[in-house]
mmCIF file of C-alpha atoms and ligand atoms in Angstrom:
data_model
loop_
_atom_site.group_PDB
_atom_site.id
_atom_site.type_symbol
_atom_site.label_atom_id
_atom_site.label_comp_id
_atom_site.label_asym_id
_atom_site.label_seq_id
_atom_site.Cartn_x
_atom_site.Cartn_y
_atom_site.Cartn_z
ATOM 1 C CA MET Q 1 30.723 2.235 29.787
ATOM 2 C CA ASN Q 2 33.219 5.114 29.597
ATOM 3 C CA ILE Q 3 36.068 5.943 27.257
ATOM 4 C CA TYR Q 4 38.629 4.045 29.360
ATOM 5 C CA ALA Q 5 36.619 0.859 29.262
ATOM 6 C CA ILE Q 6 36.158 1.260 25.524
ATOM 7 C CA ILE Q 7 39.890 1.765 24.899
ATOM 8 C CA ILE Q 8 40.815 -1.269 26.987
ATOM 9 C CA LEU Q 9 38.143 -3.462 25.406
ATOM 10 C CA ALA Q 10 39.144 -2.349 21.917
ATOM 11 C CA THR Q 11 42.778 -3.182 22.686
ATOM 12 C CA LEU Q 12 41.868 -6.628 23.951
ATOM 13 C CA ALA Q 13 39.774 -7.201 20.825
ATOM 14 C CA ILE Q 14 42.490 -5.989 18.442
ATOM 15 C CA ASP Q 15 45.102 -8.062 20.209
ATOM 16 C CA PHE Q 16 42.887 -11.128 20.001
ATOM 17 C CA ILE Q 17 42.107 -10.616 16.316
ATOM 18 C CA LEU Q 18 45.745 -9.972 15.382
ATOM 19 C CA ASP Q 19 46.701 -13.112 17.221
ATOM 20 C CA LEU Q 20 44.004 -15.119 15.489
ATOM 21 C CA VAL Q 21 44.826 -13.822 12.005
ATOM 22 C CA SER Q 22 48.592 -14.185 12.371
ATOM 23 C CA ASN Q 23 48.240 -17.722 13.703
ATOM 24 C CA PHE Q 24 45.850 -18.645 10.929
ATOM 25 C CA LEU Q 25 48.274 -17.336 8.293
ATOM 26 C CA ASN Q 26 51.121 -19.091 10.042
ATOM 27 C CA LEU Q 27 49.377 -22.452 9.909
ATOM 28 C CA LYS Q 28 48.438 -21.836 6.265
ATOM 29 C CA SER Q 29 52.058 -21.193 5.466
ATOM 30 C CA LEU Q 30 53.243 -24.569 6.779
ATOM 31 C CA SER Q 31 54.655 -26.210 3.702
ATOM 32 C CA LYS Q 32 54.500 -29.936 3.071
ATOM 33 C CA GLN Q 33 57.697 -29.581 1.085
ATOM 34 C CA LEU Q 34 60.919 -29.475 3.117
ATOM 35 C CA PRO Q 35 62.869 -26.325 2.159
ATOM 36 C CA GLU Q 36 65.747 -27.366 -0.095
ATOM 37 C CA GLU Q 37 68.330 -25.863 2.254
ATOM 38 C CA PHE Q 38 67.417 -28.365 4.944
ATOM 39 C CA GLU Q 39 67.672 -31.511 2.846
ATOM 40 C CA GLY Q 40 69.900 -33.997 4.572
ATOM 41 C CA VAL Q 41 69.317 -32.317 7.942
ATOM 42 C CA TYR Q 42 65.679 -33.273 8.413
ATOM 43 C CA ASP Q 43 64.317 -36.658 7.483
ATOM 44 C CA GLU Q 44 60.663 -36.899 6.482
ATOM 45 C CA ASP Q 45 59.487 -37.922 9.931
ATOM 46 C CA THR Q 46 61.288 -35.135 11.732
ATOM 47 C CA TYR Q 47 59.940 -32.565 9.310
ATOM 48 C CA ALA Q 48 56.378 -33.843 9.732
ATOM 49 C CA LYS Q 49 56.901 -33.817 13.486
ATOM 50 C CA SER Q 50 58.096 -30.203 13.426
ATOM 51 C CA GLN Q 51 54.939 -29.168 11.585
ATOM 52 C CA GLU Q 52 52.758 -31.083 13.996
ATOM 53 C CA TYR Q 53 54.538 -29.351 16.869
ATOM 54 C CA THR Q 54 53.740 -25.925 15.410
ATOM 55 C CA LYS Q 55 50.085 -26.944 14.983
ATOM 56 C CA VAL Q 56 49.734 -28.324 18.496
ATOM 57 C CA ARG Q 57 51.443 -25.280 20.026
ATOM 58 C CA THR Q 58 49.211 -22.921 18.029
ATOM 59 C CA ARG Q 59 46.030 -24.678 19.128
ATOM 60 C CA PHE Q 60 47.180 -24.640 22.725
ATOM 61 C CA GLY Q 61 48.048 -20.930 22.529
ATOM 62 C CA PHE Q 62 44.619 -20.236 21.098
ATOM 63 C CA ILE Q 63 42.838 -22.055 23.912
ATOM 64 C CA THR Q 64 44.871 -20.386 26.679
ATOM 65 C CA GLY Q 65 44.335 -17.013 24.975
ATOM 66 C CA ILE Q 66 40.556 -17.413 24.964
ATOM 67 C CA PHE Q 67 40.555 -18.695 28.513
ATOM 68 C CA ASP Q 68 42.602 -15.726 29.774
ATOM 69 C CA LEU Q 69 40.352 -13.291 27.945
ATOM 70 C CA ILE Q 70 37.148 -14.790 29.354
ATOM 71 C CA LEU Q 71 38.676 -14.872 32.826
ATOM 72 C CA LEU Q 72 39.635 -11.200 32.684
ATOM 73 C CA LEU Q 73 36.323 -10.034 31.229
ATOM 74 C CA GLY Q 74 34.367 -12.169 33.680
ATOM 75 C CA PHE Q 75 36.262 -10.823 36.672
ATOM 76 C CA TRP Q 76 36.066 -7.266 35.395
ATOM 77 C CA PHE Q 77 32.344 -7.105 34.523
ATOM 78 C CA SER Q 78 31.204 -8.991 37.591
ATOM 79 C CA GLY Q 79 32.880 -6.249 39.633
ATOM 80 C CA GLY Q 80 35.640 -8.572 40.843
ATOM 81 C CA PHE Q 81 38.275 -5.856 41.176
ATOM 82 C CA ASN Q 82 36.104 -3.863 43.563
ATOM 83 C CA TRP Q 83 34.877 -6.952 45.430
ATOM 84 C CA LEU Q 84 38.464 -7.990 46.235
ATOM 85 C CA ASP Q 85 39.386 -4.402 47.104
ATOM 86 C CA GLN Q 86 36.558 -4.145 49.645
ATOM 87 C CA ILE Q 87 37.611 -7.409 51.294
ATOM 88 C CA VAL Q 88 41.285 -6.437 51.573
ATOM 89 C CA ARG Q 89 40.430 -2.930 52.764
ATOM 90 C CA GLY Q 90 38.318 -4.537 55.488
ATOM 91 C CA TRP Q 91 41.481 -5.980 57.010
ATOM 92 C CA ASP Q 92 42.635 -2.446 57.868
ATOM 93 C CA PHE Q 93 46.325 -2.708 57.094
ATOM 94 C CA GLY Q 94 46.875 0.793 55.791
ATOM 95 C CA GLU Q 95 47.144 1.795 52.141
ATOM 96 C CA LEU Q 96 50.617 0.418 51.352
ATOM 97 C CA ILE Q 97 50.237 -3.059 52.844
ATOM 98 C CA THR Q 98 46.694 -3.267 51.477
ATOM 99 C CA GLY Q 99 48.121 -2.552 48.031
ATOM 100 C CA LEU Q 100 50.778 -5.243 48.330
ATOM 101 C CA ILE Q 101 48.208 -7.794 49.485
ATOM 102 C CA TYR Q 102 45.751 -6.806 46.753
ATOM 103 C CA ILE Q 103 48.270 -7.163 43.942
ATOM 104 C CA GLY Q 104 49.788 -10.261 45.571
ATOM 105 C CA ILE Q 105 46.403 -12.012 45.701
ATOM 106 C CA LEU Q 106 45.729 -11.226 42.045
ATOM 107 C CA ILE Q 107 49.135 -12.596 40.993
ATOM 108 C CA VAL Q 108 48.859 -15.762 43.069
ATOM 109 C CA ALA Q 109 45.284 -16.367 41.884
ATOM 110 C CA LYS Q 110 46.333 -15.988 38.255
ATOM 111 C CA THR Q 111 49.262 -18.367 38.789
ATOM 112 C CA VAL Q 112 47.048 -20.995 40.418
ATOM 113 C CA ILE Q 113 44.333 -20.715 37.773
ATOM 114 C CA SER Q 114 46.932 -21.019 34.990
ATOM 115 C CA LEU Q 115 48.580 -23.996 36.642
ATOM 116 C CA PRO Q 116 46.620 -26.680 34.766
ATOM 117 C CA PHE Q 117 47.689 -25.039 31.509
ATOM 118 C CA SER Q 118 51.366 -24.995 32.348
ATOM 119 C CA ILE Q 119 51.159 -28.581 33.621
ATOM 120 C CA TYR Q 120 49.495 -29.599 30.367
ATOM 121 C CA SER Q 121 52.070 -27.718 28.332
ATOM 122 C CA THR Q 122 55.043 -29.305 30.082
ATOM 123 C CA PHE Q 123 53.857 -32.814 30.817
ATOM 124 C CA ILE Q 124 51.569 -33.485 27.866
ATOM 125 C CA ILE Q 125 52.679 -31.383 24.896
ATOM 126 C CA GLU Q 126 56.426 -31.157 25.483
ATOM 127 C CA GLU Q 127 56.382 -34.788 26.625
ATOM 128 C CA ARG Q 128 54.661 -35.908 23.434
ATOM 129 C CA PHE Q 129 57.412 -34.328 21.334
ATOM 130 C CA ASP Q 130 60.156 -35.787 23.526
ATOM 131 C CA PHE Q 131 61.298 -32.407 24.803
ATOM 132 C CA ASN Q 132 60.219 -32.694 28.388
ATOM 133 C CA LYS Q 133 62.812 -33.693 30.983
ATOM 134 C CA THR Q 134 61.151 -31.851 33.871
ATOM 135 C CA THR Q 135 60.147 -34.056 36.772
ATOM 136 C CA PRO Q 136 57.071 -33.146 38.824
ATOM 137 C CA LYS Q 137 59.481 -32.358 41.645
ATOM 138 C CA THR Q 138 61.499 -29.878 39.558
ATOM 139 C CA PHE Q 139 58.257 -28.373 38.304
ATOM 140 C CA ALA Q 140 56.908 -27.881 41.831
ATOM 141 C CA LEU Q 141 60.229 -26.524 43.095
ATOM 142 C CA ASP Q 142 60.378 -24.036 40.189
ATOM 143 C CA LEU Q 143 56.932 -22.818 41.091
ATOM 144 C CA VAL Q 144 57.777 -22.370 44.765
ATOM 145 C CA LYS Q 145 61.111 -20.690 44.009
ATOM 146 C CA GLY Q 146 59.449 -18.424 41.455
ATOM 147 C CA LEU Q 147 56.811 -17.290 43.926
ATOM 148 C CA GLY Q 148 59.407 -16.919 46.683
ATOM 149 C CA LEU Q 149 61.586 -14.720 44.480
ATOM 150 C CA GLY Q 150 58.505 -12.766 43.468
ATOM 151 C CA VAL Q 151 57.876 -11.957 47.122
ATOM 152 C CA LEU Q 152 61.532 -11.259 47.984
ATOM 153 C CA ILE Q 153 62.421 -9.243 44.887
ATOM 154 C CA GLY Q 154 59.116 -8.110 43.398
ATOM 155 C CA GLY Q 155 57.653 -7.221 46.804
ATOM 156 C CA PRO Q 156 60.161 -4.514 47.787
ATOM 157 C CA ILE Q 157 60.238 -2.909 44.353
ATOM 158 C CA LEU Q 158 56.439 -2.869 44.186
ATOM 159 C CA ALA Q 159 56.310 -1.425 47.694
ATOM 160 C CA GLY Q 160 58.782 1.248 46.592
ATOM 161 C CA VAL Q 161 56.765 2.243 43.534
ATOM 162 C CA LEU Q 162 53.493 2.312 45.473
ATOM 163 C CA ALA Q 163 55.092 4.379 48.241
ATOM 164 C CA PHE Q 164 56.502 6.939 45.789
ATOM 165 C CA PHE Q 165 53.134 7.426 44.128
ATOM 166 C CA MET Q 166 51.308 7.559 47.455
ATOM 167 C CA PHE Q 167 53.560 9.910 49.356
ATOM 168 C CA THR Q 168 55.863 11.996 47.143
ATOM 169 C CA GLY Q 169 53.548 14.084 45.009
ATOM 170 C CA GLU Q 170 54.127 15.211 41.453
ATOM 171 C CA LEU Q 171 57.654 13.945 40.977
ATOM 172 C CA ALA Q 172 56.774 10.425 42.102
ATOM 173 C CA TRP Q 173 57.291 9.043 38.601
ATOM 174 C CA LEU Q 174 60.837 10.411 38.586
ATOM 175 C CA TYR Q 175 61.730 8.840 41.937
ATOM 176 C CA ALA Q 176 60.115 5.565 40.924
ATOM 177 C CA TRP Q 177 62.058 5.653 37.669
ATOM 178 C CA GLY Q 178 65.350 6.161 39.479
ATOM 179 C CA ALA Q 179 64.585 3.397 41.949
ATOM 180 C CA ILE Q 180 63.496 0.901 39.298
ATOM 181 C CA THR Q 181 66.529 1.665 37.141
ATOM 182 C CA ALA Q 182 68.968 1.271 40.018
ATOM 183 C CA PHE Q 183 67.215 -1.877 41.134
ATOM 184 C CA SER Q 184 67.236 -3.497 37.708
ATOM 185 C CA LEU Q 185 70.911 -2.686 37.188
ATOM 186 C CA ILE Q 186 71.709 -4.359 40.478
ATOM 187 C CA MET Q 187 69.535 -7.319 39.532
ATOM 188 C CA GLN Q 188 71.278 -7.720 36.186
ATOM 189 C CA TYR Q 189 74.563 -7.683 37.995
ATOM 190 C CA VAL Q 190 73.691 -10.232 40.662
ATOM 191 C CA ALA Q 191 71.262 -12.441 38.735
ATOM 192 C CA PRO Q 192 73.979 -14.631 37.178
ATOM 193 C CA THR Q 193 75.581 -15.376 40.531
ATOM 194 C CA TRP Q 194 72.677 -15.293 42.968
ATOM 195 C CA ILE Q 195 69.455 -16.023 41.156
ATOM 196 C CA MET Q 196 70.048 -18.224 38.132
ATOM 197 C CA PRO Q 197 71.947 -20.824 40.210
ATOM 198 C CA LEU Q 198 68.757 -21.326 42.219
ATOM 199 C CA PHE Q 199 67.219 -22.848 39.116
ATOM 200 C CA ASN Q 200 70.173 -24.385 37.299
ATOM 201 C CA LYS Q 201 73.585 -25.713 38.023
ATOM 202 C CA PHE Q 202 76.359 -23.661 36.421
ATOM 203 C CA THR Q 203 79.552 -25.649 35.972
ATOM 204 C CA PRO Q 204 82.716 -24.066 34.562
ATOM 205 C CA LEU Q 205 83.522 -25.640 31.214
ATOM 206 C CA GLU Q 206 86.192 -28.272 31.790
ATOM 207 C CA GLU Q 207 89.705 -27.903 30.414
ATOM 208 C CA GLY Q 208 90.196 -29.469 27.014
ATOM 209 C CA GLU Q 209 90.001 -28.872 23.306
ATOM 210 C CA LEU Q 210 86.679 -27.064 23.368
ATOM 211 C CA LYS Q 211 87.758 -24.675 26.072
ATOM 212 C CA GLU Q 212 91.012 -24.046 24.250
ATOM 213 C CA SER Q 213 89.254 -23.250 20.961
ATOM 214 C CA ILE Q 214 86.903 -20.912 22.788
ATOM 215 C CA GLN Q 215 89.763 -19.180 24.591
ATOM 216 C CA ASN Q 216 91.710 -18.782 21.351
ATOM 217 C CA TYR Q 217 88.710 -17.243 19.668
ATOM 218 C CA ALA Q 218 88.041 -14.871 22.596
ATOM 219 C CA ASP Q 219 91.688 -13.728 22.533
ATOM 220 C CA LYS Q 220 91.506 -13.170 18.806
ATOM 221 C CA VAL Q 221 88.504 -10.825 19.053
ATOM 222 C CA ASP Q 222 89.875 -9.287 22.232
ATOM 223 C CA PHE Q 223 87.013 -10.330 24.467
ATOM 224 C CA PRO Q 224 87.819 -10.548 28.183
ATOM 225 C CA LEU Q 225 86.413 -13.990 28.753
ATOM 226 C CA GLN Q 226 86.643 -15.058 32.377
ATOM 227 C CA GLU Q 227 84.667 -18.210 32.344
ATOM 228 C CA VAL Q 228 82.333 -20.206 30.179
ATOM 229 C CA PHE Q 229 79.655 -22.089 32.043
ATOM 230 C CA VAL Q 230 77.797 -25.218 31.184
ATOM 231 C CA ILE Q 231 74.219 -25.066 32.380
ATOM 232 C CA ASP Q 232 72.172 -28.187 33.042
ATOM 233 C CA GLY Q 233 69.309 -27.305 30.697
ATOM 234 C CA SER Q 234 68.734 -31.032 30.270
ATOM 235 C CA LYS Q 235 67.134 -30.956 33.710
ATOM 236 C CA ARG Q 236 64.015 -29.440 32.110
ATOM 237 C CA SER Q 237 64.075 -29.855 28.374
ATOM 238 C CA SER Q 238 66.036 -31.412 25.561
ATOM 239 C CA LYS Q 239 65.828 -28.118 23.677
ATOM 240 C CA SER Q 240 69.152 -26.338 23.498
ATOM 241 C CA ASN Q 241 70.311 -22.785 23.782
ATOM 242 C CA ALA Q 242 73.124 -20.460 24.770
ATOM 243 C CA PHE Q 243 73.031 -17.048 26.391
ATOM 244 C CA PHE Q 244 74.924 -14.114 27.735
ATOM 245 C CA THR Q 245 74.081 -12.479 31.036
ATOM 246 C CA GLY Q 246 75.304 -9.859 33.430
ATOM 247 C CA PHE Q 247 77.731 -7.084 32.715
ATOM 248 C CA GLY Q 248 81.007 -5.702 34.012
ATOM 249 C CA LYS Q 249 82.957 -8.312 35.878
ATOM 250 C CA ASN Q 250 79.901 -10.481 36.200
ATOM 251 C CA LYS Q 251 79.348 -11.329 32.571
ATOM 252 C CA ARG Q 252 78.815 -14.947 31.828
ATOM 253 C CA ILE Q 253 78.393 -16.986 28.762
ATOM 254 C CA ALA Q 254 76.416 -20.108 29.377
ATOM 255 C CA LEU Q 255 76.084 -23.040 27.018
ATOM 256 C CA TYR Q 256 73.359 -25.597 27.600
ATOM 257 C CA ASP Q 257 74.659 -29.109 28.181
ATOM 258 C CA THR Q 258 72.206 -30.209 25.490
ATOM 259 C CA LEU Q 259 73.919 -27.851 23.036
ATOM 260 C CA ILE Q 260 77.374 -29.214 23.799
ATOM 261 C CA GLU Q 261 76.133 -32.744 23.350
ATOM 262 C CA ASN Q 262 74.792 -32.162 19.844
ATOM 263 C CA HIS Q 263 77.389 -29.885 18.281
ATOM 264 C CA THR Q 264 81.009 -30.032 17.142
ATOM 265 C CA ASP Q 265 83.612 -27.840 18.805
ATOM 266 C CA ASP Q 266 83.736 -25.531 15.780
ATOM 267 C CA GLU Q 267 79.986 -25.125 15.831
ATOM 268 C CA LEU Q 268 80.061 -24.326 19.525
ATOM 269 C CA VAL Q 269 82.712 -21.677 18.925
ATOM 270 C CA SER Q 270 80.395 -20.141 16.330
ATOM 271 C CA VAL Q 271 77.562 -20.047 18.883
ATOM 272 C CA LEU Q 272 79.863 -18.377 21.360
ATOM 273 C CA ALA Q 273 81.083 -15.974 18.681
ATOM 274 C CA HIS Q 274 77.454 -15.020 18.019
ATOM 275 C CA GLU Q 275 76.925 -14.281 21.713
ATOM 276 C CA ILE Q 276 80.146 -12.265 21.889
ATOM 277 C CA GLY Q 277 78.924 -10.465 18.756
ATOM 278 C CA HIS Q 278 75.897 -9.228 20.703
ATOM 279 C CA TYR Q 279 78.246 -7.838 23.303
ATOM 280 C CA LYS Q 280 80.750 -6.316 20.886
ATOM 281 C CA LYS Q 281 78.042 -4.677 18.818
ATOM 282 C CA LYS Q 282 76.657 -3.201 22.055
ATOM 283 C CA HIS Q 283 73.253 -4.845 21.624
ATOM 284 C CA ILE Q 284 73.011 -5.583 25.308
ATOM 285 C CA LEU Q 285 73.778 -2.000 26.244
ATOM 286 C CA LYS Q 286 71.311 -0.675 23.651
ATOM 287 C CA GLY Q 287 68.606 -2.958 24.973
ATOM 288 C CA MET Q 288 69.216 -1.733 28.512
ATOM 289 C CA VAL Q 289 69.162 1.947 27.545
ATOM 290 C CA ILE Q 290 65.947 1.556 25.570
ATOM 291 C CA SER Q 291 64.213 -0.264 28.375
ATOM 292 C CA VAL Q 292 65.253 2.430 30.869
ATOM 293 C CA ILE Q 293 63.798 5.125 28.599
ATOM 294 C CA GLN Q 294 60.610 3.137 28.078
ATOM 295 C CA THR Q 295 60.180 2.641 31.802
ATOM 296 C CA GLY Q 296 60.559 6.382 32.423
ATOM 297 C CA ALA Q 297 58.029 7.271 29.745
ATOM 298 C CA MET Q 298 55.582 4.707 31.048
ATOM 299 C CA LEU Q 299 55.873 5.908 34.645
ATOM 300 C CA PHE Q 300 55.267 9.471 33.517
ATOM 301 C CA VAL Q 301 52.108 8.499 31.628
ATOM 302 C CA LEU Q 302 51.083 6.431 34.655
ATOM 303 C CA SER Q 303 51.369 9.496 36.868
ATOM 304 C CA VAL Q 304 48.991 11.343 34.539
ATOM 305 C CA PHE Q 305 46.299 8.660 34.590
ATOM 306 C CA LEU Q 306 46.572 7.562 38.206
ATOM 307 C CA ASN Q 307 44.116 10.248 39.280
ATOM 308 C CA ALA Q 308 41.675 9.743 36.429
ATOM 309 C CA GLU Q 309 38.357 8.909 38.097
ATOM 310 C CA GLY Q 310 37.031 7.450 34.874
ATOM 311 C CA LEU Q 311 39.663 4.723 34.935
ATOM 312 C CA PHE Q 312 38.384 3.529 38.311
ATOM 313 C CA GLU Q 313 34.734 3.896 37.288
ATOM 314 C CA ALA Q 314 35.435 1.680 34.301
ATOM 315 C CA PHE Q 315 36.282 -1.102 36.755
ATOM 316 C CA TYR Q 316 33.360 -0.372 39.112
ATOM 317 C CA MET Q 317 35.665 0.709 41.959
ATOM 318 C CA GLU Q 318 34.177 2.383 45.034
ATOM 319 C CA ASN Q 319 37.580 3.696 46.121
ATOM 320 C CA MET Q 320 40.447 5.134 44.165
ATOM 321 C CA SER Q 321 43.893 3.808 45.049
ATOM 322 C CA VAL Q 322 47.407 3.799 43.666
ATOM 323 C CA TYR Q 323 47.644 -0.001 43.638
ATOM 324 C CA ALA Q 324 44.426 -0.604 41.702
ATOM 325 C CA GLY Q 325 45.324 2.285 39.403
ATOM 326 C CA LEU Q 326 48.598 0.538 38.646
ATOM 327 C CA ILE Q 327 46.772 -2.567 37.442
ATOM 328 C CA PHE Q 328 44.170 -0.704 35.391
ATOM 329 C CA PHE Q 329 46.814 1.513 33.870
ATOM 330 C CA GLY Q 330 48.673 -1.617 32.808
ATOM 331 C CA MET Q 331 45.663 -2.515 30.662
ATOM 332 C CA LEU Q 332 45.221 1.017 29.355
ATOM 333 C CA TYR Q 333 48.877 1.108 28.369
ATOM 334 C CA ALA Q 334 48.669 -2.195 26.488
ATOM 335 C CA PRO Q 335 48.208 -0.702 22.990
ATOM 336 C CA ILE Q 336 51.367 1.382 23.368
ATOM 337 C CA ASP Q 337 53.143 -1.620 24.780
ATOM 338 C CA MET Q 338 52.021 -3.712 21.804
ATOM 339 C CA ILE Q 339 53.403 -1.200 19.310
ATOM 340 C CA LEU Q 340 56.656 -0.822 21.239
ATOM 341 C CA SER Q 341 57.110 -4.560 21.426
ATOM 342 C CA VAL Q 342 56.781 -4.887 17.646
ATOM 343 C CA PHE Q 343 59.574 -2.327 17.301
ATOM 344 C CA MET Q 344 61.667 -4.109 19.909
ATOM 345 C CA GLN Q 345 61.261 -7.419 18.076
ATOM 346 C CA MET Q 346 62.260 -5.718 14.845
ATOM 347 C CA MET Q 347 65.388 -4.355 16.454
ATOM 348 C CA SER Q 348 66.137 -7.709 18.026
ATOM 349 C CA ARG Q 349 65.889 -9.461 14.638
ATOM 350 C CA LYS Q 350 68.268 -6.903 13.167
ATOM 351 C CA HIS Q 351 70.674 -7.550 16.036
ATOM 352 C CA GLU Q 352 70.540 -11.278 15.354
ATOM 353 C CA PHE Q 353 71.659 -10.706 11.774
ATOM 354 C CA GLU Q 354 74.480 -8.493 13.034
ATOM 355 C CA ALA Q 355 75.622 -11.068 15.597
ATOM 356 C CA ASP Q 356 75.560 -13.799 12.933
ATOM 357 C CA ASP Q 357 77.580 -11.544 10.672
ATOM 358 C CA PHE Q 358 80.071 -10.907 13.463
ATOM 359 C CA ALA Q 359 80.402 -14.614 14.211
ATOM 360 C CA ALA Q 360 80.868 -15.606 10.581
ATOM 361 C CA THR Q 361 83.362 -12.840 9.863
ATOM 362 C CA THR Q 362 85.511 -13.290 12.945
ATOM 363 C CA THR Q 363 85.584 -17.090 12.905
ATOM 364 C CA GLU Q 364 85.968 -16.952 9.114
ATOM 365 C CA LYS Q 365 83.758 -20.021 9.069
ATOM 366 C CA PRO Q 366 80.207 -19.063 8.094
ATOM 367 C CA ASP Q 367 79.525 -22.734 7.372
ATOM 368 C CA ASP Q 368 79.827 -23.624 11.048
ATOM 369 C CA MET Q 369 77.232 -21.014 11.918
ATOM 370 C CA ILE Q 370 74.983 -22.321 9.159
ATOM 371 C CA ALA Q 371 75.395 -25.905 10.357
ATOM 372 C CA THR Q 372 74.570 -24.785 13.893
ATOM 373 C CA LEU Q 373 71.399 -23.002 12.790
ATOM 374 C CA LYS Q 374 70.263 -26.055 10.893
ATOM 375 C CA LYS Q 375 70.870 -28.403 13.790
ATOM 376 C CA LEU Q 376 69.234 -26.063 16.277
ATOM 377 C CA SER Q 377 66.150 -25.779 14.067
ATOM 378 C CA LYS Q 378 65.903 -29.523 13.837
ATOM 379 C CA ASP Q 379 66.543 -30.211 17.514
ATOM 380 C CA ASN Q 380 64.016 -27.600 18.622
ATOM 381 C CA LEU Q 381 61.502 -28.575 15.893
ATOM 382 C CA SER Q 382 61.368 -24.943 14.748
ATOM 383 C CA ASN Q 383 58.863 -23.915 12.134
ATOM 384 C CA LEU Q 384 60.923 -23.536 8.953
ATOM 385 C CA THR Q 385 58.287 -21.640 6.994
ATOM 386 C CA PRO Q 386 56.632 -19.152 9.343
ATOM 387 C CA HIS Q 387 54.348 -16.537 7.781
ATOM 388 C CA PRO Q 388 56.012 -13.084 7.479
ATOM 389 C CA PHE Q 389 53.149 -11.414 9.330
ATOM 390 C CA TYR Q 390 53.524 -13.840 12.211
ATOM 391 C CA VAL Q 391 57.264 -13.209 12.227
ATOM 392 C CA PHE Q 392 56.646 -9.464 12.187
ATOM 393 C CA LEU Q 393 54.485 -9.652 15.309
ATOM 394 C CA ASN Q 394 56.169 -12.369 17.306
ATOM 395 C CA TYR Q 395 59.688 -13.339 16.336
ATOM 396 C CA SER Q 396 62.647 -12.015 18.304
ATOM 397 C CA HIS Q 397 64.939 -14.000 15.996
ATOM 398 C CA PRO Q 398 64.676 -14.078 12.211
ATOM 399 C CA PRO Q 399 63.546 -17.451 10.808
ATOM 400 C CA ALA Q 400 66.496 -19.836 10.350
ATOM 401 C CA LEU Q 401 66.232 -19.798 6.577
ATOM 402 C CA GLU Q 402 66.591 -16.013 6.430
ATOM 403 C CA ARG Q 403 69.616 -16.163 8.710
ATOM 404 C CA ILE Q 404 71.209 -18.853 6.578
ATOM 405 C CA ASN Q 405 70.580 -16.895 3.393
ATOM 406 C CA ALA Q 406 72.102 -13.787 4.962
ATOM 407 C CA LEU Q 407 75.181 -15.774 6.019
ATOM 408 C CA LYS Q 408 75.589 -17.167 2.523
ATOM 409 C CA LYS Q 409 75.665 -13.653 1.080
ATOM 410 C CA LEU Q 410 78.632 -12.633 3.210
HETATM 411 ZN ZN1 LIG I 1 71.488 -13.873 19.270
#
């Protein structure tokens, strides 16, 4: 076993242990006592149900985590990566196509093997807590569309990256970086109009009081709002949400139909104000810039390790190749990725506070935002008392109670 294998194994072990410890603490921190702030919002049953949901989800996450780990280790130490490589190489398609097939097979195999888990998650767990609205047909269609898009969109970009690293020498990482950046900007631009509608129906919000309140608010904060869309989230789940996508002329704010159903007009304006806050405070731009920089750094490090024989020996490979190197590097890079993601989550939580602040200040109605947060927590059965360590590792949004307390201090 060489140094590469040791680093990757150590990372997998650390990741597993952190996950185990943080989940354990998180379950320990479930409090029987409903936080005072939420009195009148949750009844006893709902609160008990929300705790049960956290427990069931944690157990399920634990089981899938162990399964994935065993699967990876089993495939790795039985020489699976080389075995598959020898088979695909035998088909004699040339390096580039061989690479696409190799990675494609691994992705499809992982999707198929994980299928029972996602079926269980959707149709057993989410069903049990009355969230699931997905029909088997929608589920199957999502799967097919997802794989289709993977081939149509992921295929060309993967082919591009492989080709750069195969044929363009030392500056390959730079070309790949440029291509990926351009590609993801285009994707962000077209996703709201071309891709998301494949999965959900986007209907312009109908004329009426709500639209008027939203328009008035947008004018007040000088936000060029073209259209607000209602998205049929109820097709899959009763959980509710709102989001902002695209940029330039293609920006869209989408409110889930489930959100509109459960909230007053004022509360919905506060949700929208929060989303506009993300835009006004340039969070979306910051996120994009950071991810472009991260991608560049990662591709550069990739270019350094792609020729490291030890990395291929660690996986029992008879042949070195760019495509297999890409996969192994992904595992080698995991510790850096883990650390970066903790920082990204931290930044994201800070941004959430800022967007809340923006919404409360500009609507001059912090109470609407607070009411919204309470309702959303209840409707999504959020864990009201997550452990700080768990939050530190996993939460992109601060816990509701912290957000409410911050809003009250304004
Ligand atoms: Zn937000």
